[in-house]
mmCIF file of C-alpha atoms in Angstrom:
data_model
loop_
_atom_site.group_PDB
_atom_site.id
_atom_site.type_symbol
_atom_site.label_atom_id
_atom_site.label_comp_id
_atom_site.label_asym_id
_atom_site.label_seq_id
_atom_site.Cartn_x
_atom_site.Cartn_y
_atom_site.Cartn_z
ATOM 1 C CA MET A 23 -16.481 24.181 10.255
ATOM 2 C CA ALA A 24 -18.233 22.539 7.322
ATOM 3 C CA GLN A 25 -16.234 21.499 4.296
ATOM 4 C CA ALA A 26 -16.613 23.808 1.306
ATOM 5 C CA GLY A 27 -19.107 22.495 -1.217
ATOM 6 C CA THR A 28 -20.658 20.108 1.276
ATOM 7 C CA GLU A 29 -23.867 20.519 3.253
ATOM 8 C CA THR A 30 -25.273 18.508 6.118
ATOM 9 C CA SER A 31 -28.946 18.385 6.954
ATOM 10 C CA THR A 32 -30.903 17.647 10.099
ATOM 11 C CA LEU A 33 -33.144 15.539 7.858
ATOM 12 C CA ALA A 34 -30.241 13.374 6.748
ATOM 13 C CA PRO A 35 -29.706 9.916 8.269
ATOM 14 C CA THR A 36 -27.316 9.747 11.200
ATOM 15 C CA LEU A 37 -25.063 7.074 12.670
ATOM 16 C CA ARG A 38 -24.296 7.152 16.409
ATOM 17 C CA LEU A 39 -21.308 5.200 17.694
ATOM 18 C CA VAL A 40 -20.303 4.917 21.361
ATOM 19 C CA VAL A 41 -17.118 3.159 22.501
ATOM 20 C CA ASP A 42 -15.302 2.615 25.793
ATOM 21 C CA VAL A 43 -11.940 4.391 25.591
ATOM 22 C CA GLY A 44 -11.027 3.981 29.244
ATOM 23 C CA ASP A 45 -9.536 6.715 31.403
ATOM 24 C CA SER A 46 -7.367 9.389 29.748
ATOM 25 C CA PRO A 47 -6.529 7.624 26.458
ATOM 26 C CA ALA A 48 -3.238 8.651 24.865
ATOM 27 C CA LEU A 49 -3.483 11.251 22.112
ATOM 28 C CA PRO A 50 -1.895 8.965 19.452
ATOM 29 C CA TRP A 51 -4.515 6.340 20.303
ATOM 30 C CA VAL A 52 -7.336 8.839 19.716
ATOM 31 C CA ARG A 53 -5.752 9.794 16.392
ATOM 32 C CA ASP A 54 -5.436 6.155 15.323
ATOM 33 C CA TYR A 55 -9.042 5.446 16.287
ATOM 34 C CA PHE A 56 -10.456 8.292 14.212
ATOM 35 C CA ASP A 57 -8.151 7.406 11.313
ATOM 36 C CA ALA A 58 -9.551 3.861 11.408
ATOM 37 C CA LEU A 59 -13.137 5.120 11.550
ATOM 38 C CA ASN A 60 -12.474 7.412 8.582
ATOM 39 C CA ASP A 61 -10.911 4.531 6.632
ATOM 40 C CA LEU A 62 -13.902 2.271 7.340
ATOM 41 C CA CYS A 63 -16.239 5.022 6.117
ATOM 42 C CA ALA A 64 -14.161 5.537 2.968
ATOM 43 C CA PHE A 65 -14.089 1.761 2.373
ATOM 44 C CA ALA A 66 -17.889 1.668 2.623
ATOM 45 C CA CYS A 67 -18.083 4.619 0.233
ATOM 46 C CA GLU A 68 -16.134 2.742 -2.430
ATOM 47 C CA ILE A 69 -18.543 -0.189 -2.137
ATOM 48 C CA ALA A 70 -21.546 2.158 -2.290
ATOM 49 C CA ALA A 71 -20.120 3.859 -5.374
ATOM 50 C CA TRP A 72 -19.611 0.499 -7.093
ATOM 51 C CA ASP A 73 -23.190 -0.529 -6.314
ATOM 52 C CA ALA A 74 -24.479 2.725 -7.799
ATOM 53 C CA MET A 75 -22.729 2.337 -11.156
ATOM 54 C CA PRO A 76 -24.893 1.080 -14.075
ATOM 55 C CA LYS A 77 -24.695 -2.706 -14.305
ATOM 56 C CA SER A 78 -25.839 -3.150 -17.923
ATOM 57 C CA ASP A 79 -22.298 -2.783 -19.300
ATOM 58 C CA PRO A 80 -19.767 -4.467 -16.943
ATOM 59 C CA GLY A 81 -16.755 -3.075 -18.784
ATOM 60 C CA ARG A 82 -18.080 0.457 -18.741
ATOM 61 C CA ARG A 83 -19.066 0.084 -15.098
ATOM 62 C CA ALA A 84 -15.539 -0.908 -14.058
ATOM 63 C CA TYR A 85 -14.007 1.889 -16.117
ATOM 64 C CA GLU A 86 -16.277 4.589 -14.700
ATOM 65 C CA TRP A 87 -15.777 3.390 -11.130
ATOM 66 C CA SER A 88 -12.015 3.384 -11.519
ATOM 67 C CA ARG A 89 -11.998 6.807 -13.200
ATOM 68 C CA GLN A 90 -14.356 8.568 -10.801
ATOM 69 C CA PHE A 91 -13.953 6.851 -7.472
ATOM 70 C CA HIS A 92 -10.922 4.598 -7.028
ATOM 71 C CA GLY A 93 -8.188 6.321 -5.088
ATOM 72 C CA ALA A 94 -10.230 9.526 -4.815
ATOM 73 C CA VAL A 95 -13.088 8.560 -2.549
ATOM 74 C CA SER A 96 -12.776 9.996 0.927
ATOM 75 C CA ALA A 97 -15.224 9.621 3.765
ATOM 76 C CA SER A 98 -15.638 13.391 3.906
ATOM 77 C CA ARG A 99 -17.480 13.289 0.583
ATOM 78 C CA TYR A 100 -20.199 11.156 2.114
ATOM 79 C CA PHE A 101 -20.128 11.865 5.839
ATOM 80 C CA GLY A 102 -20.254 14.893 8.065
ATOM 81 C CA VAL A 103 -19.698 15.061 11.818
ATOM 82 C CA GLN A 104 -22.769 16.179 13.734
ATOM 83 C CA ARG A 105 -21.326 15.675 17.200
ATOM 84 C CA ILE A 106 -18.210 14.337 18.962
ATOM 85 C CA ARG A 107 -17.877 13.822 22.697
ATOM 86 C CA LEU A 108 -14.251 13.282 23.664
ATOM 87 C CA ALA A 109 -14.873 11.649 26.991
ATOM 88 C CA SER A 110 -15.322 8.139 28.266
ATOM 89 C CA PRO A 111 -17.348 6.725 26.689
ATOM 90 C CA LEU A 112 -16.404 8.384 23.421
ATOM 91 C CA GLU A 113 -19.393 9.276 21.237
ATOM 92 C CA VAL A 114 -19.442 10.137 17.538
ATOM 93 C CA VAL A 115 -22.543 11.057 15.541
ATOM 94 C CA LEU A 116 -22.060 11.040 11.769
ATOM 95 C CA THR A 117 -24.519 12.413 9.262
ATOM 96 C CA ALA A 118 -24.891 12.189 5.499
ATOM 97 C CA ALA A 119 -23.156 14.933 3.549
ATOM 98 C CA SER A 120 -24.748 16.088 0.311
ATOM 99 C CA SER A 121 -22.804 17.488 -2.622
ATOM 100 C CA LYS A 122 -22.777 17.199 -6.393
ATOM 101 C CA ALA A 123 -20.095 14.519 -6.129
ATOM 102 C CA ALA A 124 -21.824 12.554 -3.397
ATOM 103 C CA PRO A 125 -25.619 12.242 -3.485
ATOM 104 C CA VAL A 126 -27.322 11.450 -0.180
ATOM 105 C CA ALA A 127 -28.363 8.066 -1.613
ATOM 106 C CA TYR A 128 -24.675 7.085 -1.800
ATOM 107 C CA ALA A 129 -24.139 8.185 1.803
ATOM 108 C CA LEU A 130 -27.178 6.205 2.926
ATOM 109 C CA THR A 131 -25.776 2.987 1.456
ATOM 110 C CA ALA A 132 -22.300 3.662 2.852
ATOM 111 C CA MET A 133 -23.715 4.474 6.292
ATOM 112 C CA PHE A 134 -25.707 1.233 6.307
ATOM 113 C CA LEU A 135 -22.511 -0.692 5.511
ATOM 114 C CA VAL A 136 -20.610 1.031 8.326
ATOM 115 C CA GLU A 137 -23.406 0.241 10.783
ATOM 116 C CA ARG A 138 -23.433 -3.412 9.703
ATOM 117 C CA ALA A 139 -19.653 -3.671 10.049
ATOM 118 C CA VAL A 140 -19.699 -2.215 13.561
ATOM 119 C CA LYS A 141 -22.569 -4.468 14.645
ATOM 120 C CA LEU A 142 -20.653 -7.499 13.401
ATOM 121 C CA LEU A 143 -17.638 -6.292 15.395
ATOM 122 C CA MET A 144 -19.864 -6.019 18.467
ATOM 123 C CA GLU A 145 -20.993 -9.626 18.017
ATOM 124 C CA TRP A 146 -17.388 -10.756 17.731
ATOM 125 C CA GLN A 147 -16.422 -8.798 20.857
ATOM 126 C CA ARG A 148 -19.246 -10.404 22.863
ATOM 127 C CA HIS A 149 -18.199 -13.847 21.667
ATOM 128 C CA ARG A 150 -14.544 -13.149 22.505
ATOM 129 C CA LYS A 151 -15.511 -11.924 25.989
ATOM 130 C CA GLU A 152 -17.499 -15.106 26.655
ATOM 131 C CA ILE A 153 -14.507 -17.226 25.659
ATOM 132 C CA GLU A 154 -12.106 -15.178 27.807
ATOM 133 C CA GLU A 155 -14.367 -15.559 30.823
ATOM 134 C CA ARG A 156 -14.145 -19.328 30.430
ATOM 135 C CA GLU A 157 -10.476 -19.448 29.360
ATOM 136 C CA PRO A 158 -8.620 -16.302 30.515
ATOM 137 C CA THR A 159 -5.533 -15.305 28.510
ATOM 138 C CA GLU A 160 -3.140 -12.387 28.694
ATOM 139 C CA HIS A 161 -1.560 -12.934 25.288
ATOM 140 C CA SER A 162 -2.201 -9.734 23.303
ATOM 141 C CA PHE A 163 -1.119 -11.356 20.046
ATOM 142 C CA LEU A 164 -4.079 -13.738 20.328
ATOM 143 C CA HIS A 165 -6.413 -10.749 20.583
ATOM 144 C CA SER A 166 -4.816 -9.200 17.484
ATOM 145 C CA LEU A 167 -5.015 -12.493 15.599
ATOM 146 C CA GLY A 168 -8.684 -12.858 16.469
ATOM 147 C CA ALA A 169 -9.363 -9.264 15.374
ATOM 148 C CA GLY A 170 -7.695 -9.971 12.031
ATOM 149 C CA ILE A 171 -9.816 -13.057 11.452
ATOM 150 C CA ALA A 172 -12.962 -11.132 12.368
ATOM 151 C CA ALA A 173 -11.981 -8.301 10.018
ATOM 152 C CA THR A 174 -11.493 -10.733 7.133
ATOM 153 C CA GLY A 175 -14.981 -12.160 7.611
ATOM 154 C CA ILE A 176 -16.606 -8.737 7.841
ATOM 155 C CA VAL A 177 -14.877 -7.497 4.683
ATOM 156 C CA ALA A 178 -16.181 -10.574 2.859
ATOM 157 C CA ASP A 179 -19.673 -9.854 4.179
ATOM 158 C CA LEU A 180 -19.655 -6.188 3.126
ATOM 159 C CA THR A 181 -18.323 -6.844 -0.365
ATOM 160 C CA GLY A 182 -20.578 -9.849 -0.947
ATOM 161 C CA ALA A 183 -17.618 -12.137 -1.550
ATOM 162 C CA GLU A 184 -19.376 -14.919 0.356
ATOM 163 C CA GLU A 185 -22.139 -14.852 -2.273
ATOM 164 C CA GLY A 186 -19.647 -14.867 -5.152
ATOM 165 C CA ARG A 187 -19.960 -11.165 -5.895
ATOM 166 C CA GLU A 188 -16.995 -9.607 -7.656
ATOM 167 C CA MET A 189 -15.539 -6.176 -7.005
ATOM 168 C CA PRO A 190 -13.429 -4.341 -9.619
ATOM 169 C CA ASP A 191 -9.794 -5.400 -10.026
ATOM 170 C CA GLU A 192 -8.534 -2.102 -8.592
ATOM 171 C CA PHE A 193 -10.549 -2.526 -5.402
ATOM 172 C CA ASP A 194 -8.228 -2.909 -2.395
ATOM 173 C CA SER A 195 -9.833 -4.530 0.640
ATOM 174 C CA ARG A 196 -6.788 -3.929 2.858
ATOM 175 C CA ARG A 197 -7.997 -0.463 3.806
ATOM 176 C CA GLY A 198 -11.208 -1.812 5.280
ATOM 177 C CA HIS A 199 -9.459 -4.814 6.817
ATOM 178 C CA ASN A 200 -6.871 -2.719 8.663
ATOM 179 C CA ALA A 201 -9.523 -0.262 9.860
ATOM 180 C CA LEU A 202 -11.676 -3.064 11.241
ATOM 181 C CA LYS A 203 -8.692 -4.616 13.052
ATOM 182 C CA THR A 204 -8.088 -1.332 14.868
ATOM 183 C CA LEU A 205 -11.759 -0.721 15.686
ATOM 184 C CA ALA A 206 -12.187 -4.305 16.919
ATOM 185 C CA LEU A 207 -9.781 -3.750 19.805
ATOM 186 C CA VAL A 208 -11.930 -0.962 21.296
ATOM 187 C CA PRO A 209 -15.024 -2.100 23.251
ATOM 188 C CA ILE A 210 -18.123 -0.993 21.332
ATOM 189 C CA LEU A 211 -21.020 -0.040 23.569
ATOM 190 C CA TYR A 212 -23.639 1.150 21.109
ATOM 191 C CA VAL A 213 -24.226 1.754 17.413
ATOM 192 C CA GLU A 214 -27.410 2.820 15.676
ATOM 193 C CA MET A 215 -28.335 4.309 12.348
ATOM 194 C CA THR A 216 -31.356 6.608 12.454
ATOM 195 C CA ALA A 217 -33.308 7.497 9.337
ATOM 196 C CA PRO A 218 -34.938 10.944 9.130
ATOM 197 C CA PRO A 219 -38.659 11.136 9.927
ATOM 198 C CA ARG A 220 -40.979 11.178 6.974
ATOM 199 C CA GLU A 221 -42.809 14.388 6.252
ATOM 200 C CA PRO A 222 -46.589 14.107 6.729
ATOM 201 C CA GLU A 223 -48.518 13.683 3.517
ATOM 202 C CA ARG A 224 -50.307 16.772 2.357
ATOM 203 C CA PRO A 225 -54.076 16.484 2.051
ATOM 204 C CA SER A 226 -55.346 16.162 -1.462
ATOM 205 C CA SER A 227 -56.756 19.331 -3.026
ATOM 206 C CA ASP A 228 -59.458 17.316 -4.772
#
């Protein structure tokens, strides 16, 4: 059932994510996974909202962002669910949601950030697998530690901290960091953002 005041379109961009959940995952695990995915989407939305604010007046920009978006942005304002397959592998297809509070342009930026974050997680997972094949370990705390380090780097990448970019004082990166730590522990098989096809140009009447 669609959320009131929100519309999804077949012409909107979509993001397809496929992960290996194993056989018969526990229900709390499924809940935690979707909570983490929602938090990553919401984290990307806050960044997208900040990027969209007018930059000519830094003070006004920070005030408007804090007043309109901080603490109130939820992924549901930017994303809709087009399809979920609760099997192994688990598949989720997200689409941009359009409303007065969340223009599709915001969703497009947020969706791009989510795709980039997941692709960076995939790279880290491949690298970790290569290391484990050479040096096997059964210590789960090392996996968690590595996921935390990876999450820190990805948060810095998404927010532009590595280039010296500054986010507003109220911005809390812990939400994105914790979400990425959870998502990093689930093998990612595929992620792709698909833009809608362009409509053919109409012939000139001249």
